[in-house]
mmCIF file with all atom_site columns, C-alpha atoms in Angstrom:
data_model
loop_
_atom_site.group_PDB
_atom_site.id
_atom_site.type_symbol
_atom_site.label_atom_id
_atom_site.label_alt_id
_atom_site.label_comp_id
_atom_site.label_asym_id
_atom_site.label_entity_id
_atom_site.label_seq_id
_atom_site.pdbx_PDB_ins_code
_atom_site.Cartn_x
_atom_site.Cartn_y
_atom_site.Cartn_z
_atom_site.occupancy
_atom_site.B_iso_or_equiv
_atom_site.pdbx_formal_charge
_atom_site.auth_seq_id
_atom_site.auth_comp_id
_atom_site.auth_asym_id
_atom_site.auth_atom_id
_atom_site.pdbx_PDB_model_num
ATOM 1   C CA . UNK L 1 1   ? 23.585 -7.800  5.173   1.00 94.00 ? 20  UNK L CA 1
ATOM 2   C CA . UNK L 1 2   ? 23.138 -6.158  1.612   1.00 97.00 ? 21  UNK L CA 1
ATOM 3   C CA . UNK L 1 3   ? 21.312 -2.762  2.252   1.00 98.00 ? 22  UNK L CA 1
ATOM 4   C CA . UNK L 1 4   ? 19.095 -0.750  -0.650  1.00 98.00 ? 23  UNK L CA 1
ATOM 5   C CA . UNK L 1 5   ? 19.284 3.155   0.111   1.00 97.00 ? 24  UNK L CA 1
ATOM 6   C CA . UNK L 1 6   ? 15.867 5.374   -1.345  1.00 95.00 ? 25  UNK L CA 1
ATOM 7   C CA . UNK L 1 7   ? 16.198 8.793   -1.250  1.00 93.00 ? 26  UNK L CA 1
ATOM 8   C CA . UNK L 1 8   ? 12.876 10.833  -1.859  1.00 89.00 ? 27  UNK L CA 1
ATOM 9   C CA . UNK L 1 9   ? 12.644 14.962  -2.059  1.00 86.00 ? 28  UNK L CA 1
ATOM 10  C CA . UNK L 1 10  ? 9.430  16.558  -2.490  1.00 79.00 ? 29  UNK L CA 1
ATOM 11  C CA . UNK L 1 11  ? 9.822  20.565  -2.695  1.00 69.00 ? 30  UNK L CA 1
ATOM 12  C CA . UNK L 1 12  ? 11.554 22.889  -3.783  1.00 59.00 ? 31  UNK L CA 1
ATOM 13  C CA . UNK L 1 13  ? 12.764 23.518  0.088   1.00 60.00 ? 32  UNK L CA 1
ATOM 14  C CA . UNK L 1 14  ? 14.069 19.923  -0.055  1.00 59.00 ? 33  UNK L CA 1
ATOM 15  C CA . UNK L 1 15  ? 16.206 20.676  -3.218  1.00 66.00 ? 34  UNK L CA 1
ATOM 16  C CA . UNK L 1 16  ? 18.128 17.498  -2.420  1.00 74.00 ? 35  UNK L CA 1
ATOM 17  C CA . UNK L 1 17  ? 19.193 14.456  -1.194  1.00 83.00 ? 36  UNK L CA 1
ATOM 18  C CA . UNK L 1 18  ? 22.843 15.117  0.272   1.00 86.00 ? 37  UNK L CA 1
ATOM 19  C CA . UNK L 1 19  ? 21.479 15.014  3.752   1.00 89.00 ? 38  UNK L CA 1
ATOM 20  C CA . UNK L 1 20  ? 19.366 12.051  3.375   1.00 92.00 ? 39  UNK L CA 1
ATOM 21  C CA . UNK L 1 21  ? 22.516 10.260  1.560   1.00 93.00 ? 40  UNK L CA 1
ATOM 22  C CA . UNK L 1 22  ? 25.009 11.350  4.576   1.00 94.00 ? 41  UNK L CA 1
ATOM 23  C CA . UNK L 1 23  ? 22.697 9.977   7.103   1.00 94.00 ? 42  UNK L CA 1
ATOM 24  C CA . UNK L 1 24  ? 21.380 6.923   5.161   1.00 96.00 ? 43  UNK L CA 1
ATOM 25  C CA . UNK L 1 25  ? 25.281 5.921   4.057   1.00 96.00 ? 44  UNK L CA 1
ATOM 26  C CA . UNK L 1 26  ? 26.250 6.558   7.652   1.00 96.00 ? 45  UNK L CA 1
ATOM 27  C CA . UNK L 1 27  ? 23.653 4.610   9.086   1.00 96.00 ? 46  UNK L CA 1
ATOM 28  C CA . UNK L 1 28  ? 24.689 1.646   6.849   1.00 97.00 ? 47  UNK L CA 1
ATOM 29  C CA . UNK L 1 29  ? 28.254 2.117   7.686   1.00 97.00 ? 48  UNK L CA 1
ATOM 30  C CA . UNK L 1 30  ? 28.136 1.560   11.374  1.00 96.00 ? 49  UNK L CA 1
ATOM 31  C CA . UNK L 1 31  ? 25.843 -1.347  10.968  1.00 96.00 ? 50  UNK L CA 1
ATOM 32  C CA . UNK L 1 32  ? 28.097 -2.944  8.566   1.00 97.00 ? 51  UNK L CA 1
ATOM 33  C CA . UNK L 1 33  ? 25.728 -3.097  5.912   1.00 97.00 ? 52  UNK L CA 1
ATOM 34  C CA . UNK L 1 34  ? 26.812 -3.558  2.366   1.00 98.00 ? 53  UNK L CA 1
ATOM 35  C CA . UNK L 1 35  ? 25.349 -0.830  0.289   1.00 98.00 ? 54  UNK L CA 1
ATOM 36  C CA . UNK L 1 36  ? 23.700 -2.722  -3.622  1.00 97.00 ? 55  UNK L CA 1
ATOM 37  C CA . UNK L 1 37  ? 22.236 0.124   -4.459  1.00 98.00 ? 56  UNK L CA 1
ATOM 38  C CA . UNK L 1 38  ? 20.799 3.558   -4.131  1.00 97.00 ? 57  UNK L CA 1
ATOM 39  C CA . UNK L 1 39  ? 17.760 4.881   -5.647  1.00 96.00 ? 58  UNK L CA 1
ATOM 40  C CA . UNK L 1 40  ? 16.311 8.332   -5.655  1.00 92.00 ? 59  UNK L CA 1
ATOM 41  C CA . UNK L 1 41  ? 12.796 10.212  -6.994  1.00 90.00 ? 60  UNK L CA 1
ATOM 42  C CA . UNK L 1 42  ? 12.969 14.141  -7.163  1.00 84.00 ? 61  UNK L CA 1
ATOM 43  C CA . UNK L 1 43  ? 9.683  15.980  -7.168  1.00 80.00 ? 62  UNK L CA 1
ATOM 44  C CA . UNK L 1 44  ? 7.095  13.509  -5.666  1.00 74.00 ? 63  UNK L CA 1
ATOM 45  C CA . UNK L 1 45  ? 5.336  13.965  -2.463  1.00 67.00 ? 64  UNK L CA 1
ATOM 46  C CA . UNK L 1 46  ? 4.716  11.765  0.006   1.00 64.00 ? 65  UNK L CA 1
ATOM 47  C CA . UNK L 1 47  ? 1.135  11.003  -0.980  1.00 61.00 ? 66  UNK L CA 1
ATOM 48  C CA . UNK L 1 48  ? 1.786  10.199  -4.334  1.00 67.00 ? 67  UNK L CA 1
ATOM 49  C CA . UNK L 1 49  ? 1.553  6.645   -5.633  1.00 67.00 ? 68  UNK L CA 1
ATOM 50  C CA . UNK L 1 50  ? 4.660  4.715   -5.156  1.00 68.00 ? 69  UNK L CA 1
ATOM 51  C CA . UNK L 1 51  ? 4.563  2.776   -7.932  1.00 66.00 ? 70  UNK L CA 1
ATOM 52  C CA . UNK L 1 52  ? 4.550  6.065   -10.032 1.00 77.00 ? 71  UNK L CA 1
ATOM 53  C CA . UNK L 1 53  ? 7.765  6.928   -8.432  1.00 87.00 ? 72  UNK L CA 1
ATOM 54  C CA . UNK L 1 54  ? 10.881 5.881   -11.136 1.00 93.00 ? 73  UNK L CA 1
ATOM 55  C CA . UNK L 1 55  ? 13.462 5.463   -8.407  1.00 93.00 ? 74  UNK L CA 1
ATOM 56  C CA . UNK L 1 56  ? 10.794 3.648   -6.401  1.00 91.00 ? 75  UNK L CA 1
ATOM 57  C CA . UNK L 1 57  ? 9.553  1.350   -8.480  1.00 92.00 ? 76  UNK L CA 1
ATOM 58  C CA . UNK L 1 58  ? 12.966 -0.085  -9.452  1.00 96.00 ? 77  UNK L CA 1
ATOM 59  C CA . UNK L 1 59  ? 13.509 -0.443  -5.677  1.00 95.00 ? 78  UNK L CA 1
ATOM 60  C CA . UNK L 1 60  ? 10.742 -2.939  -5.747  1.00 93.00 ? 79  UNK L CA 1
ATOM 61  C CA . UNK L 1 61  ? 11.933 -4.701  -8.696  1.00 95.00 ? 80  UNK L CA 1
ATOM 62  C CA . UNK L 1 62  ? 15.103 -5.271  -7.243  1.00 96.00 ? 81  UNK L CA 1
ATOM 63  C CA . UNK L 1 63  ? 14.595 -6.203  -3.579  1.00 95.00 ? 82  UNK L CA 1
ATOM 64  C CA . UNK L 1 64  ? 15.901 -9.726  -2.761  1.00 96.00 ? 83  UNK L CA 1
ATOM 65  C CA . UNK L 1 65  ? 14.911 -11.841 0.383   1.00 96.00 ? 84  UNK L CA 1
ATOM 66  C CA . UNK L 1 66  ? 16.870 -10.703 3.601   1.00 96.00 ? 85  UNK L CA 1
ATOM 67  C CA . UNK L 1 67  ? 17.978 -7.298  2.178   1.00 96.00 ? 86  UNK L CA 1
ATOM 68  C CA . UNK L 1 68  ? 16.729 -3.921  4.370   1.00 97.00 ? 87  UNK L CA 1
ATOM 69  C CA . UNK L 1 69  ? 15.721 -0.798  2.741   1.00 96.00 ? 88  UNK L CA 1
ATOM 70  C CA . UNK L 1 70  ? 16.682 2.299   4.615   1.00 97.00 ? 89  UNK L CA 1
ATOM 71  C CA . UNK L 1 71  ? 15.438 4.959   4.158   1.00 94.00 ? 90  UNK L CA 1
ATOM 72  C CA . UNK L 1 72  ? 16.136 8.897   6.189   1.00 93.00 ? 91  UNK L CA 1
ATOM 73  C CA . UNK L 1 73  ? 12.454 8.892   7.788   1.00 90.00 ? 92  UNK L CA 1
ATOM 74  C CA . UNK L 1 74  ? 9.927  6.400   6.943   1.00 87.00 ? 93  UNK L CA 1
ATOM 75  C CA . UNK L 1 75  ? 7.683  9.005   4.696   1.00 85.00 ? 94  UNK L CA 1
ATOM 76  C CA . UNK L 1 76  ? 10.500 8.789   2.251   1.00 87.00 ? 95  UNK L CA 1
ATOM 77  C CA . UNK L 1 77  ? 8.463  5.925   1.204   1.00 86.00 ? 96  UNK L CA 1
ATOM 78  C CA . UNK L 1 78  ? 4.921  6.559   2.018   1.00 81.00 ? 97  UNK L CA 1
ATOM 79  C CA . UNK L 1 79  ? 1.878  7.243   4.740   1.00 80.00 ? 98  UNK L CA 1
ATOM 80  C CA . UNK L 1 80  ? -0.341 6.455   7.063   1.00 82.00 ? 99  UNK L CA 1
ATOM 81  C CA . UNK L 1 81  ? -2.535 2.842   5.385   1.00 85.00 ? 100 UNK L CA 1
ATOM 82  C CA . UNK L 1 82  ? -0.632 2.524   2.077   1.00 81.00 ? 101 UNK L CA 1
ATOM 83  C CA . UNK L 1 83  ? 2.996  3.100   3.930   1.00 84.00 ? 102 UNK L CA 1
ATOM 84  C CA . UNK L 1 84  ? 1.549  -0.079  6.440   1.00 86.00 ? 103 UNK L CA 1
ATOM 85  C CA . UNK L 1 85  ? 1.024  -2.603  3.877   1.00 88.00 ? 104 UNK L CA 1
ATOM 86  C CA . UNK L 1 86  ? 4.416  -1.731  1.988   1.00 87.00 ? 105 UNK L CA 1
ATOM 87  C CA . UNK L 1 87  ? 5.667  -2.277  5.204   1.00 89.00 ? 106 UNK L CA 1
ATOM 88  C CA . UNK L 1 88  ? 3.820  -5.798  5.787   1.00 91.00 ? 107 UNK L CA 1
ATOM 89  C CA . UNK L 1 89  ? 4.170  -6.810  1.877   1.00 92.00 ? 108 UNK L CA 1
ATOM 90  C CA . UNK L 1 90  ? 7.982  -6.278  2.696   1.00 92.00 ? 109 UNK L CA 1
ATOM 91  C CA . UNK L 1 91  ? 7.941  -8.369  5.731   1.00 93.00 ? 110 UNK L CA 1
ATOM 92  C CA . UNK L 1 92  ? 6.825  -11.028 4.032   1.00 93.00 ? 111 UNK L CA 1
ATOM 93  C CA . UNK L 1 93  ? 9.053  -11.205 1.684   1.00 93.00 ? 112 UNK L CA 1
ATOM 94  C CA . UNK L 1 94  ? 11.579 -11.296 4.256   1.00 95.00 ? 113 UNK L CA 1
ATOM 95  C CA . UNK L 1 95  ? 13.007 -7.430  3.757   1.00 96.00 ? 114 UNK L CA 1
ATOM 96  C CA . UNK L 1 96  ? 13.257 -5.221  6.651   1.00 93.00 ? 115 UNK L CA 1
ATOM 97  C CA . UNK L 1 97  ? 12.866 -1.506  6.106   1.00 93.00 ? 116 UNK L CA 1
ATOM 98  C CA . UNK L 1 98  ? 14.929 0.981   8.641   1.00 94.00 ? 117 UNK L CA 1
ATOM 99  C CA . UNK L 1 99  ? 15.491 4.815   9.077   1.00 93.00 ? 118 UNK L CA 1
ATOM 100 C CA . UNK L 1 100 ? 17.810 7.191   10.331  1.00 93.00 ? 119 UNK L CA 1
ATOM 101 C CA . UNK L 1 101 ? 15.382 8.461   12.557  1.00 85.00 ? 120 UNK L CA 1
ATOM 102 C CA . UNK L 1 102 ? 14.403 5.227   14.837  1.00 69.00 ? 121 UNK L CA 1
ATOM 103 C CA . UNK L 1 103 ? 11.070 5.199   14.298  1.00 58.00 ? 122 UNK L CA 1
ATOM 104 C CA . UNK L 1 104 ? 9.349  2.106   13.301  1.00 55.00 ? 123 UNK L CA 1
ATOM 105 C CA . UNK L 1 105 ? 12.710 0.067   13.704  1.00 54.00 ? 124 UNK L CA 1
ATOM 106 C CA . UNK L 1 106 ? 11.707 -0.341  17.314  1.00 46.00 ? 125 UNK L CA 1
ATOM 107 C CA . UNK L 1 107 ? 14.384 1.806   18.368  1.00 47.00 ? 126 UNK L CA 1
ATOM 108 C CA . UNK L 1 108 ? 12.262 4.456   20.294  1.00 39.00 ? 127 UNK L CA 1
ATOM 109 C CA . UNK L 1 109 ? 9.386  4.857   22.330  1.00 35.00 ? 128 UNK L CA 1
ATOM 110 C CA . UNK L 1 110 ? 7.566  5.803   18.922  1.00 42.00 ? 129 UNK L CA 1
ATOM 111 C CA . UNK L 1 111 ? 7.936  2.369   18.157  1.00 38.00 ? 130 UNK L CA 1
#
């Protein structure tokens, strides 16, 4: 399965991605994934609009059917109502999104 990486930092405290990247490209690696492409915003918090994201909005332009997006924790690509319809837009286009974390990917009891 072709995977799409997004990595998102916010702050200053999150000055950047290497731990996202490790976890994401590890994540892909045991599930035998094949990696297209990775894509990464600096500076943009959680609650900001998505499609005002660079990295972000080139994800979306480049999705195919049957690819997943993963992603280190699921607020790397939104919140609360607007990160639930990405998540149901994406679905029905037939991409999954997944996260190091487990939640959301019906993993854990979060789930």
């Amino acid at each position: 399965m072709n995977a799409r990486i997004y990595y998102r930092v916010s702050t200053e405290e999150e000055q950047d991605t290497r731990l996202q990247q490790a976890a994401c490209q590890e994540w892909c690696k045991l599930r035998g994934y094949a990696v297209v492409r990775e894509y990464q915003d600096e500076g943009y918090s959680r609650d900001s609009d998505p499609g005002s994201r660079p990295g972000f909005a080139s994800l979306m332009e480049d999705i195919q059917p049957g690819e997943v997006i993963v992603v280190y924790h699921r607020d790397r690509l939104g919140t609360g109502i607007a990160l639930a319809l990405l998540e149901r837009d994406l679905k029905t286009l037939g991409v999954r999104t997944e996260n190091t974390k487990g939640a959301g990917n019906g993993e854990t009891l979060e789930d």
